[in-house]
mmCIF file of C-alpha atoms in Angstrom:
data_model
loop_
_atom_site.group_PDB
_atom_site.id
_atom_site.type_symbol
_atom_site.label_atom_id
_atom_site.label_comp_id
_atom_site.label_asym_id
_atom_site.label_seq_id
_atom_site.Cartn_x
_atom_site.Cartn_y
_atom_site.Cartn_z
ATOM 1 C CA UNK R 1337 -31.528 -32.938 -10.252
ATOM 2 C CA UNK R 1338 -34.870 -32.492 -12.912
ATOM 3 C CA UNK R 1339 -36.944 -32.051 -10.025
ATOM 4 C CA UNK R 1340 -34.850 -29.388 -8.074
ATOM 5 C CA UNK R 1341 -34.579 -27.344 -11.430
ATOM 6 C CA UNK R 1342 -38.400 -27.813 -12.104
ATOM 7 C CA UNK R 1343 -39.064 -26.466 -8.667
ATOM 8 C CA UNK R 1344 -37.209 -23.443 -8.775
ATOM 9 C CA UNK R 1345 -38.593 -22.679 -12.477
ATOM 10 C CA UNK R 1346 -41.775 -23.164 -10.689
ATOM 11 C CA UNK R 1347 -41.179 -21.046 -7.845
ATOM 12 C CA UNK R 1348 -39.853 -18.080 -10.055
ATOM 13 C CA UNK R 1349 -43.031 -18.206 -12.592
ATOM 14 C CA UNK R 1350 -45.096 -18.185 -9.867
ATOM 15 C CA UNK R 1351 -43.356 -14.803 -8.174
ATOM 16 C CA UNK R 1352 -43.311 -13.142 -11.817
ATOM 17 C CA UNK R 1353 -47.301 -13.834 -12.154
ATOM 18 C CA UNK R 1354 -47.963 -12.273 -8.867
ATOM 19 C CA UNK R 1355 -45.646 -9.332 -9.806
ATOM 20 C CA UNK R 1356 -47.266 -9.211 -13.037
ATOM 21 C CA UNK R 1357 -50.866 -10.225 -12.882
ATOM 22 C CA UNK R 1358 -51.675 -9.463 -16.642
ATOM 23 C CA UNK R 1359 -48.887 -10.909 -18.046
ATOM 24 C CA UNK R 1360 -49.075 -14.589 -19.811
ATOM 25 C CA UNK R 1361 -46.431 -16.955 -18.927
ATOM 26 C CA UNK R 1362 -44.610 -18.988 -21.020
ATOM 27 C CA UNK R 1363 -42.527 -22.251 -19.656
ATOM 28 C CA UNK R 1364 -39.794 -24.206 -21.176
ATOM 29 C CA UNK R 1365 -38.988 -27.656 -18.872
ATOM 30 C CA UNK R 1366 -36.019 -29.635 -20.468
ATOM 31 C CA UNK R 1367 -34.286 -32.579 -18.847
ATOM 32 C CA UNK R 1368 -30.128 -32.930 -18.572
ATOM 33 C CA UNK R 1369 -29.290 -36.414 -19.048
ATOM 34 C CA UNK R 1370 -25.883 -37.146 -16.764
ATOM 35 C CA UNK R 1371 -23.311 -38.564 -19.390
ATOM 36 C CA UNK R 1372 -21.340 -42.203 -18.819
ATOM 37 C CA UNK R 1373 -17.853 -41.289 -18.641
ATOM 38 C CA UNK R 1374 -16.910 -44.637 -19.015
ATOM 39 C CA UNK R 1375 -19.015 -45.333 -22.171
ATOM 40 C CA UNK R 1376 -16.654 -42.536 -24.040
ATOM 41 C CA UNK R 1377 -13.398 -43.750 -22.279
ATOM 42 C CA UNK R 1378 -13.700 -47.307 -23.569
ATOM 43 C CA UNK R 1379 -14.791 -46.464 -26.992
ATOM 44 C CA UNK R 1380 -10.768 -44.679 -26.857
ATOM 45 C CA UNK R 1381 -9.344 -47.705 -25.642
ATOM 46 C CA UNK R 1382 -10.988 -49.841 -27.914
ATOM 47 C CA UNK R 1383 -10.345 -47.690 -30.748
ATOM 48 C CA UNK R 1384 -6.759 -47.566 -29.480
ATOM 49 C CA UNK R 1385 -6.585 -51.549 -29.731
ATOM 50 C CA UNK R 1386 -8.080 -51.837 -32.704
ATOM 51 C CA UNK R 1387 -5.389 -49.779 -34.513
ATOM 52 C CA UNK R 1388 -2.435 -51.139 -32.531
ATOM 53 C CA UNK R 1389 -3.568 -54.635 -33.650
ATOM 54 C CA UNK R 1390 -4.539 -53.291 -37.402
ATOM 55 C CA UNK R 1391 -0.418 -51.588 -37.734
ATOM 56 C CA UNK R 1392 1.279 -54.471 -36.103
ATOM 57 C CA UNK R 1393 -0.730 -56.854 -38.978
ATOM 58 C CA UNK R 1394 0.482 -54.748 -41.886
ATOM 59 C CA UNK R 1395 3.698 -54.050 -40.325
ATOM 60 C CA UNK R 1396 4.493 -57.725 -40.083
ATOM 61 C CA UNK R 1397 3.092 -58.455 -43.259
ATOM 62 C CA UNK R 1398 4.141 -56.638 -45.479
ATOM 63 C CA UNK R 1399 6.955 -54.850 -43.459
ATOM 64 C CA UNK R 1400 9.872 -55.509 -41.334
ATOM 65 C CA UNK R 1401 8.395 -56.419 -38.522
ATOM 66 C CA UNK R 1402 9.719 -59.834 -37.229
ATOM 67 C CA UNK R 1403 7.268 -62.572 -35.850
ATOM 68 C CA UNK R 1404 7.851 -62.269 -31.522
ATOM 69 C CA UNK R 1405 7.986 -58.627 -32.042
ATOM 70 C CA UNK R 1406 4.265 -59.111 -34.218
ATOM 71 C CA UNK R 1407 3.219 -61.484 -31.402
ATOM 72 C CA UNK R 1408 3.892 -59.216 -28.311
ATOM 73 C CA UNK R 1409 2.298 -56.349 -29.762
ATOM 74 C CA UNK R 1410 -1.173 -58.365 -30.167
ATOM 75 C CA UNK R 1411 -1.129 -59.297 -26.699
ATOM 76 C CA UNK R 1412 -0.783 -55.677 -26.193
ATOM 77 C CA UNK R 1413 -3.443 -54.550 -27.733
ATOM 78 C CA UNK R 1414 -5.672 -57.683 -26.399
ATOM 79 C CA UNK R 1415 -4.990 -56.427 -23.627
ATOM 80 C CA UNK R 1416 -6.347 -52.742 -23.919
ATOM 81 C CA UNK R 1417 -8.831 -54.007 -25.535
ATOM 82 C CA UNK R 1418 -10.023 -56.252 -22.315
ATOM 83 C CA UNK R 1419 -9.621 -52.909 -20.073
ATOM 84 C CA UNK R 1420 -12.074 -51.532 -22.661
ATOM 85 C CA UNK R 1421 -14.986 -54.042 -22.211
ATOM 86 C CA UNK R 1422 -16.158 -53.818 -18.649
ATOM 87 C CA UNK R 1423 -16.083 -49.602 -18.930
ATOM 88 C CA UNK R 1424 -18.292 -50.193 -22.061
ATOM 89 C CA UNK R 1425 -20.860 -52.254 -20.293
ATOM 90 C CA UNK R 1426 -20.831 -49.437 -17.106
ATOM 91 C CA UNK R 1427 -21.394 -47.508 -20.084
ATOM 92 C CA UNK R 1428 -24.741 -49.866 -20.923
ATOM 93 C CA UNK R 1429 -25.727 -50.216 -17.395
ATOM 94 C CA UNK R 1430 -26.199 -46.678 -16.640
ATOM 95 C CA UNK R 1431 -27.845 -46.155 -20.265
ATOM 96 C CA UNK R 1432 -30.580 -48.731 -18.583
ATOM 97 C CA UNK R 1433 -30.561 -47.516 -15.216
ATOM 98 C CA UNK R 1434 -30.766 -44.038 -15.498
ATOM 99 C CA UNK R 1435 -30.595 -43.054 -19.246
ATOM 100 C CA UNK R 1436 -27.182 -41.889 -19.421
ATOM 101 C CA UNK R 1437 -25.380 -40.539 -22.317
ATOM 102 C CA UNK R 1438 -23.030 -43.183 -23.865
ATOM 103 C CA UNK R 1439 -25.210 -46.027 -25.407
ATOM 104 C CA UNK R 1440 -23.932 -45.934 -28.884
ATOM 105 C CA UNK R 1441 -20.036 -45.022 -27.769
ATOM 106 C CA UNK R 1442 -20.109 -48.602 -25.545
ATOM 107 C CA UNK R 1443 -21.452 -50.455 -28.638
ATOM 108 C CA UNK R 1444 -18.643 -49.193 -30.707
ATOM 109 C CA UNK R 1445 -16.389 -49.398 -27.871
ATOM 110 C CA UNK R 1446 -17.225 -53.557 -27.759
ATOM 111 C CA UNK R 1447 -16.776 -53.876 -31.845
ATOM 112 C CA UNK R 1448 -13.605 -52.159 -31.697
ATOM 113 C CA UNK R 1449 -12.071 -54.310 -28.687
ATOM 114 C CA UNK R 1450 -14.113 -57.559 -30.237
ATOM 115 C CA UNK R 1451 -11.155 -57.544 -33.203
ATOM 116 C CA UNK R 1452 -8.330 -57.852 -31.034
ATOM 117 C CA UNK R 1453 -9.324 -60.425 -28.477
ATOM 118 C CA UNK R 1454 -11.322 -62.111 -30.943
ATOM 119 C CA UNK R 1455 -7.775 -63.146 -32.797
ATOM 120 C CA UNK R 1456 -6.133 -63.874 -29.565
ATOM 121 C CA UNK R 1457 -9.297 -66.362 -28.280
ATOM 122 C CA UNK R 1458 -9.032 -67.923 -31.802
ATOM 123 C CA UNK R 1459 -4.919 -68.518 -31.371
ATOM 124 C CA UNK R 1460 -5.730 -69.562 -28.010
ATOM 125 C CA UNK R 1461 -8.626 -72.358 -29.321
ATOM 126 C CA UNK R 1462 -5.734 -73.175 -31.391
ATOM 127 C CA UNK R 1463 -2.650 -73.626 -29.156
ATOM 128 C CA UNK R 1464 -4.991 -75.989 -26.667
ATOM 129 C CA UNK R 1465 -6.645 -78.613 -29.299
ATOM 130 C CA UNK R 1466 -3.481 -78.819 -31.726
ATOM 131 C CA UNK R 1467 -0.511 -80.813 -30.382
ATOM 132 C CA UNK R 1468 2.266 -78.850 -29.294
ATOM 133 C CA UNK R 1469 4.123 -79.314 -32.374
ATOM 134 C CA UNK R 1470 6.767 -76.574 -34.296
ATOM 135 C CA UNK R 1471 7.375 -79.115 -37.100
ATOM 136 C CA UNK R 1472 5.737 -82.230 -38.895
ATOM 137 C CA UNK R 1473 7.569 -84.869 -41.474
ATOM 138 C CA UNK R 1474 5.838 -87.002 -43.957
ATOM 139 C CA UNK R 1475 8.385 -89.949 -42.849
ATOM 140 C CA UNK R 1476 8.761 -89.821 -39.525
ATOM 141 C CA UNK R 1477 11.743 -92.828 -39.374
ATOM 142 C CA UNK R 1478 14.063 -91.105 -41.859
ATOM 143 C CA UNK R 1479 12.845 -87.197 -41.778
ATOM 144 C CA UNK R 1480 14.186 -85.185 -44.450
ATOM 145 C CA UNK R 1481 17.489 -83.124 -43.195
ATOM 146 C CA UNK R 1482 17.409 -79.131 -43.699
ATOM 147 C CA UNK R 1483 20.403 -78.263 -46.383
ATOM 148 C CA UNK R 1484 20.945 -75.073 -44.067
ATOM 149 C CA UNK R 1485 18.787 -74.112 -41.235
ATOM 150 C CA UNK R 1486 19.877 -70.810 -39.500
ATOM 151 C CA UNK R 1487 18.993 -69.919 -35.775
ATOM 152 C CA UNK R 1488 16.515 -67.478 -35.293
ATOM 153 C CA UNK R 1489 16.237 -65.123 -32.646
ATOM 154 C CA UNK R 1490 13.187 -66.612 -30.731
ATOM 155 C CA UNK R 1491 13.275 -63.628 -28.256
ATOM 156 C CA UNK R 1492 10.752 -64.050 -25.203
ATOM 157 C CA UNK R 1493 9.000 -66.749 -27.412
ATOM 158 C CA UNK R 1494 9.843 -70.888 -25.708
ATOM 159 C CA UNK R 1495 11.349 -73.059 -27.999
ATOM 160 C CA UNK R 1496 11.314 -76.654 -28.010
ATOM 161 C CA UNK R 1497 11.656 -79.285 -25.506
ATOM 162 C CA UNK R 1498 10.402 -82.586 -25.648
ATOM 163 C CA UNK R 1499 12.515 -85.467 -27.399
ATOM 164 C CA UNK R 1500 11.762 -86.494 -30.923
ATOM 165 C CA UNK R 1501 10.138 -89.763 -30.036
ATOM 166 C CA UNK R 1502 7.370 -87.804 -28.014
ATOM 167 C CA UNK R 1503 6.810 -85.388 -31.412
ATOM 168 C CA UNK R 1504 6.215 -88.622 -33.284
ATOM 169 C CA UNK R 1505 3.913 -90.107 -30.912
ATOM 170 C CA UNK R 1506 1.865 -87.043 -30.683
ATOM 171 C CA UNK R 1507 2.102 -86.302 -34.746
ATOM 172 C CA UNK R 1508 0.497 -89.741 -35.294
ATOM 173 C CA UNK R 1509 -2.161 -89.629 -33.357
ATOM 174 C CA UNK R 1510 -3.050 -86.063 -34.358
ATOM 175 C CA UNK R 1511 -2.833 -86.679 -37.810
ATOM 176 C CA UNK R 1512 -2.639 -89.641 -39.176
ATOM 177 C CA UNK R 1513 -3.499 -89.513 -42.853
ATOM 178 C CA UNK R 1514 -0.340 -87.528 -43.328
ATOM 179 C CA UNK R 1515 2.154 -89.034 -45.483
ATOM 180 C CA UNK R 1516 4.445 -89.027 -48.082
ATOM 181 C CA UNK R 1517 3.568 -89.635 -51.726
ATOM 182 C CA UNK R 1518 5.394 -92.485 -53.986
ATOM 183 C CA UNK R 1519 4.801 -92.054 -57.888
ATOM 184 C CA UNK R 1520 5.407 -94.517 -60.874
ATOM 185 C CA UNK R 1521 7.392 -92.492 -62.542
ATOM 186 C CA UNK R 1522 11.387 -91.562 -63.190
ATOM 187 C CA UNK R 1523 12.371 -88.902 -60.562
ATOM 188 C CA UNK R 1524 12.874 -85.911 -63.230
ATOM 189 C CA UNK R 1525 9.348 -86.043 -64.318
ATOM 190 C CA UNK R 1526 7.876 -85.872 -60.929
ATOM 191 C CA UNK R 1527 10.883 -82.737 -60.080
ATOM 192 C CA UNK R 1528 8.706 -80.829 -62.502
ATOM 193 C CA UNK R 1529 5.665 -81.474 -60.845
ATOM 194 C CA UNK R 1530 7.729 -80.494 -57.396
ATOM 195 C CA UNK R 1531 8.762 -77.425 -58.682
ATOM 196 C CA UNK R 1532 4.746 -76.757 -60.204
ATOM 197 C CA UNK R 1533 3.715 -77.195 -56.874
ATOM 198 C CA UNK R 1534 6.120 -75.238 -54.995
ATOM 199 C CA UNK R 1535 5.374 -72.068 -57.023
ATOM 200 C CA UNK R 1536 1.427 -72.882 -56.649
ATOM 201 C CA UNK R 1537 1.448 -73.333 -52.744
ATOM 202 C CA UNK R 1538 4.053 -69.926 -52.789
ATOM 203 C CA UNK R 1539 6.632 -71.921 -51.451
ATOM 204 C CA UNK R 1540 10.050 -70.209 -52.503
ATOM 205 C CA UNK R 1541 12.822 -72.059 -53.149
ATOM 206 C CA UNK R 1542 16.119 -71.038 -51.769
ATOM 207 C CA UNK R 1543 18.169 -74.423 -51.861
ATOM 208 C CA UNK R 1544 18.880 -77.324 -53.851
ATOM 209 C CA UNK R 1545 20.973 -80.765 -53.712
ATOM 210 C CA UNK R 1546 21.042 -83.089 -56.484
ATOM 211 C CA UNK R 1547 19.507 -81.245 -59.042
ATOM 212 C CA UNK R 1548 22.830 -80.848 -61.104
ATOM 213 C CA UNK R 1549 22.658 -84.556 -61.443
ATOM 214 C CA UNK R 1550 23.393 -85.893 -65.364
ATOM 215 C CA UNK R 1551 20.034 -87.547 -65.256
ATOM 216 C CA UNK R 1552 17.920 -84.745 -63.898
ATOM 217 C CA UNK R 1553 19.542 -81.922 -66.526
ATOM 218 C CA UNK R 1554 16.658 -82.422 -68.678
ATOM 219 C CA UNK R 1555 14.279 -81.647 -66.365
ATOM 220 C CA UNK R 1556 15.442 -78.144 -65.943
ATOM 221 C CA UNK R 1557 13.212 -75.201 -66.997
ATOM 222 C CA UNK R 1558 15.232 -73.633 -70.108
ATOM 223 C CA UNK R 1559 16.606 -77.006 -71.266
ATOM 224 C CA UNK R 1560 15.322 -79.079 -74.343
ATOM 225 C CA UNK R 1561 14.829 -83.020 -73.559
ATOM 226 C CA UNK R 1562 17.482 -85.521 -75.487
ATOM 227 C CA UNK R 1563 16.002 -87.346 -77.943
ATOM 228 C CA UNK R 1564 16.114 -90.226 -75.877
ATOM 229 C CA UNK R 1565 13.999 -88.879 -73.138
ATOM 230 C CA UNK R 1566 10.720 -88.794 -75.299
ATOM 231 C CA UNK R 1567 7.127 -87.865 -73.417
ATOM 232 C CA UNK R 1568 6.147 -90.661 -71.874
ATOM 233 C CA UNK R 1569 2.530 -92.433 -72.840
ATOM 234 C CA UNK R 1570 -0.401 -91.662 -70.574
ATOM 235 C CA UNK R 1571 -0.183 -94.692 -68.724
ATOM 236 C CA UNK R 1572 3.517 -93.858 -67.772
ATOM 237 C CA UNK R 1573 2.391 -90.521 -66.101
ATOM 238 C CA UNK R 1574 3.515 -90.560 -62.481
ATOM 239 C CA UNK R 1575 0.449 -91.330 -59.872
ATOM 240 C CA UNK R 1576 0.257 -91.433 -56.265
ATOM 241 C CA UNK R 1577 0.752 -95.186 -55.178
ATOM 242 C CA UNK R 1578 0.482 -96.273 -51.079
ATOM 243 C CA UNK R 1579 3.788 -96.267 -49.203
ATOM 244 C CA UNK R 1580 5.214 -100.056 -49.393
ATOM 245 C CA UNK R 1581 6.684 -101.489 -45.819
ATOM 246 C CA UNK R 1582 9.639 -99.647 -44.285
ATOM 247 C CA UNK R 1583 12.691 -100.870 -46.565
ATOM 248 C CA UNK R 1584 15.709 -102.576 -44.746
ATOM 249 C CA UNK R 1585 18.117 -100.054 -43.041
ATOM 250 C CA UNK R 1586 21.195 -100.833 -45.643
ATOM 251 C CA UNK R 1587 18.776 -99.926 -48.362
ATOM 252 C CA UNK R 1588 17.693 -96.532 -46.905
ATOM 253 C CA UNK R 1589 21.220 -95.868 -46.692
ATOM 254 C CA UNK R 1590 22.386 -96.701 -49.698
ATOM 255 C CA UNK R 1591 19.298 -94.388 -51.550
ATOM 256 C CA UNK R 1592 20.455 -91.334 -49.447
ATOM 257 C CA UNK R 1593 23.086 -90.333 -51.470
ATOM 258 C CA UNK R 1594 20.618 -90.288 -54.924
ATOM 259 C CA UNK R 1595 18.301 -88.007 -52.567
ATOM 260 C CA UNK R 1596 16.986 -84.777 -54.194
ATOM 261 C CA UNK R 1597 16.506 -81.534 -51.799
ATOM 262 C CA UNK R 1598 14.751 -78.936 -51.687
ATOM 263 C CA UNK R 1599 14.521 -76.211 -49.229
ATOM 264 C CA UNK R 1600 12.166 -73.342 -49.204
ATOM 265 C CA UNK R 1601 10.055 -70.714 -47.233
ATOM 266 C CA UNK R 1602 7.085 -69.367 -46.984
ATOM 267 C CA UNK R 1603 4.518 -67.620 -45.208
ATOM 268 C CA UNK R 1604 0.855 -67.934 -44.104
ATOM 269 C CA UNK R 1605 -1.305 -65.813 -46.598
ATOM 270 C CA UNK R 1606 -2.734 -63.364 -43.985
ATOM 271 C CA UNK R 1607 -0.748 -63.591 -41.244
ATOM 272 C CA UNK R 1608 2.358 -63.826 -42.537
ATOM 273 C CA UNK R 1609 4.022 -66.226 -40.283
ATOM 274 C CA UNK R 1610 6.822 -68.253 -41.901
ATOM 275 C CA UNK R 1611 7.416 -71.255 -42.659
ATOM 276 C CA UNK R 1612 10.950 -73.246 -43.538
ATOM 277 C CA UNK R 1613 10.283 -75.994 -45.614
ATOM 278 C CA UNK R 1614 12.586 -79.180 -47.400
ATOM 279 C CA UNK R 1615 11.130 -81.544 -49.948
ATOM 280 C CA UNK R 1616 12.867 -84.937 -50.620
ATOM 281 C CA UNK R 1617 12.666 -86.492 -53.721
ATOM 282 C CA UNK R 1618 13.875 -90.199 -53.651
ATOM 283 C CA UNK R 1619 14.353 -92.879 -56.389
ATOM 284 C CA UNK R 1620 13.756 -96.291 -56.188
ATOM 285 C CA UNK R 1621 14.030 -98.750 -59.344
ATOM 286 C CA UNK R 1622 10.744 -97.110 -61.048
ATOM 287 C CA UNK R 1623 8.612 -95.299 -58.249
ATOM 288 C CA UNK R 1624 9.770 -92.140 -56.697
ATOM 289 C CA UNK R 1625 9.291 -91.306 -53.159
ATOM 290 C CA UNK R 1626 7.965 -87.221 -52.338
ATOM 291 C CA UNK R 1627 8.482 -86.586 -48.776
ATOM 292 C CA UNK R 1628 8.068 -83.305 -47.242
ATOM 293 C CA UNK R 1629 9.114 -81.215 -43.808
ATOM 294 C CA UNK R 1630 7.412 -78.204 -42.565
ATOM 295 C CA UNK R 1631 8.367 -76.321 -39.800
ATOM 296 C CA UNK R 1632 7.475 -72.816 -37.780
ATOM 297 C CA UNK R 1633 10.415 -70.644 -37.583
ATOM 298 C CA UNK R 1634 9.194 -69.191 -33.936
ATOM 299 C CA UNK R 1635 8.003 -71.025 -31.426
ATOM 300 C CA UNK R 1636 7.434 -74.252 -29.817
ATOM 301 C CA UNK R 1637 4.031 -74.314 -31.101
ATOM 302 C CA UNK R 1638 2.771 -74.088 -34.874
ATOM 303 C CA UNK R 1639 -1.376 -74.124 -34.327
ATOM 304 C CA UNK R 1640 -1.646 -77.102 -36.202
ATOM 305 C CA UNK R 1641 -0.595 -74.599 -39.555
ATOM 306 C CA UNK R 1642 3.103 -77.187 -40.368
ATOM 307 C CA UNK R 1643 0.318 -80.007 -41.466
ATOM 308 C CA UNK R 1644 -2.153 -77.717 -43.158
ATOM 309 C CA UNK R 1645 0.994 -76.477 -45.350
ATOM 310 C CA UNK R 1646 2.191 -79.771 -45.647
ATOM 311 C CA UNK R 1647 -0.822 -81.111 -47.101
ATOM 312 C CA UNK R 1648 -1.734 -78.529 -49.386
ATOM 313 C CA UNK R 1649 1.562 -78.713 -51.002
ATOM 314 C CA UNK R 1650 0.836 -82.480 -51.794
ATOM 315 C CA UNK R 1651 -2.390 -82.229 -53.062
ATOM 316 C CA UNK R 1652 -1.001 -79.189 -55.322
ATOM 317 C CA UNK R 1653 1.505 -81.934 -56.409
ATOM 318 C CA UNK R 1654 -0.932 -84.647 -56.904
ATOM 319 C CA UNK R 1655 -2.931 -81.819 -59.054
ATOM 320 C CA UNK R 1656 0.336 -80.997 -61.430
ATOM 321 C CA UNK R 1657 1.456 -84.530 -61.736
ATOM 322 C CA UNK R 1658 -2.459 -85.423 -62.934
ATOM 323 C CA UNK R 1659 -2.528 -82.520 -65.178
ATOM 324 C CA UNK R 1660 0.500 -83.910 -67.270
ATOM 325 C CA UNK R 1661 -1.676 -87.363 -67.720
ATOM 326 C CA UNK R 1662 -4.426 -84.799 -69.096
ATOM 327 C CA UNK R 1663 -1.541 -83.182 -71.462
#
């Protein structure tokens, strides 16, 4: 196309300096570039994903926007963004080929589209090296029961459908170190550290049983101690002690009905994907036994994110219960 133009600019100076032999001649050559259509249509699409994905974040985070809904429209926008990413490297192609217009919209056109599928490559990573667990339980032969656990609409998300046993199985071997905690300590000193913890990890508690117990008014935030419940000495502070063997069945029964409850909620800090939680306090002669149950409110699979929680809500207890020995 340059060459037929430069011909016939050619050709025509040539007849005008003939026509006009005293005349000077002045001649301007300058070179279209073709343009990569494709370069400019993904940086649209990709643009289009990006802000799909970037609403559907703040709409479930901070808005009313429920979890599958949240879900489905990430896919979405993963998948706009993967239409995006072979135009944009047409787009580079004929930038190297021929010098098309386009270069710098296919670049933009790959970061815009690399936010999207990024997120759904890193859920994917996820969901196929974590077990395919909703829920974990720090005592997996008695798990703590859910005071009230309402259905959720699950919508086109699976739910779950292999047997308990198999959940146990594959919680142990994915993570072991997971367990309950058992303090030396009377039960309403370590509900204070509970409660500590709970509003450190931003757990929200919307629940109780056993609370309203004689024994555990004192421990209620408001309430002065009797005078017979004086601060313990330092070396009365409840610490984390091992687990002892699994007690005999009659026993386990007949501690169930001292059992302290605690159910709560919460959600993952960027996300926002939530989270029903119960934590059991139990008493036994002077130790008390901290158990804790996470699990994903959608879904048959929680990314490995129930243990994470789980965890960080007992070493956030281990923290409060320490800082009263430093008090």
């Amino acid at each position: 196309m340059g060459r037929v133009s430069l011909s016939r600019v050619m050709f025509y100076t040539d007849r005008h300096a003939v026509a006009n032999p005293g005349t000077a001649v002045s001649m301007t050559v300058r070179y279209v570039r073709p343009v990569s259509h494709s370069a400019y249509a993904a940086r649209r699409m990709g643009l289009a994903a990006l802000v799909l994905f970037v609403l559907a974040l703040l709409a479930h985070r901070f808005g009313p926007l429920r979890t599958p809904d949240f879900l489905a429209l990430v896919l979405m926008s993963a998948a706009i963004a993967a239409a995006a990413v072979p135009l944009a490297l047409v787009g580079l192609i004929r930038l190297w080929q021929k010098g098309a217009e386009g270069g710098m919209a296919s670049a933009k056109a790959l970061v815009y589209a690399g936010v999207p599928l990024g997120f759904v490559a890193a859920g994917a990573v996820l969901y196929l090296t974590r077990p395919p667990l909703n829920e974990v339980s720090t005592d997996l032969e008695d798990v703590p029961a859910f005071l009230s656990r309402p259905q959720y609409d699950q919508q086109w998300l699976t739910t779950v459908a292999t047997t308990r046993a198999a959940e146990r199985q594959a919680q142990l071997a994915a993570y072991p170190g997971l367990a309950g905690r058992r303090y030396e300590g009377a039960l309403d000193r370590v509900l204070q550290g509970v409660e500590a913890a709970a509003i450190s990890a931003r757990i929200d508690i919307t629940d109780r049983k056993g609370v309203e117990l004689p024994e555990l008014q004192d421990a209620l935030p408001g309430q002065e101690p009797q005078p017979d419940d004086a601060v313990a000495e330092v070396g009365e502070v409840p610490i984390p002690l091992p687990r002892p063997e699994p007690a005999l069945p009659g026993m386990v029964a007949s501690l169930a009905d001292q059992d302290v409850l605690l159910q709560g909620e919460t959600e993952t800090l960027v996300l926002g994907l939530p989270f029903d939680i119960v934590i059991r306090l139990r008493e036994d002669v002077e130790t008390t036994f901290v158990d804790v149950r996470v699990a994903s409110r959608y879904g048959a699979h929680d990314l490995g994110m129930s243990a994470e929680i789980a965890d960080d809500f007992l070493d956030r207890l281990d923290a409060e219960l320490l800082g009263i020995a430093g008090g």
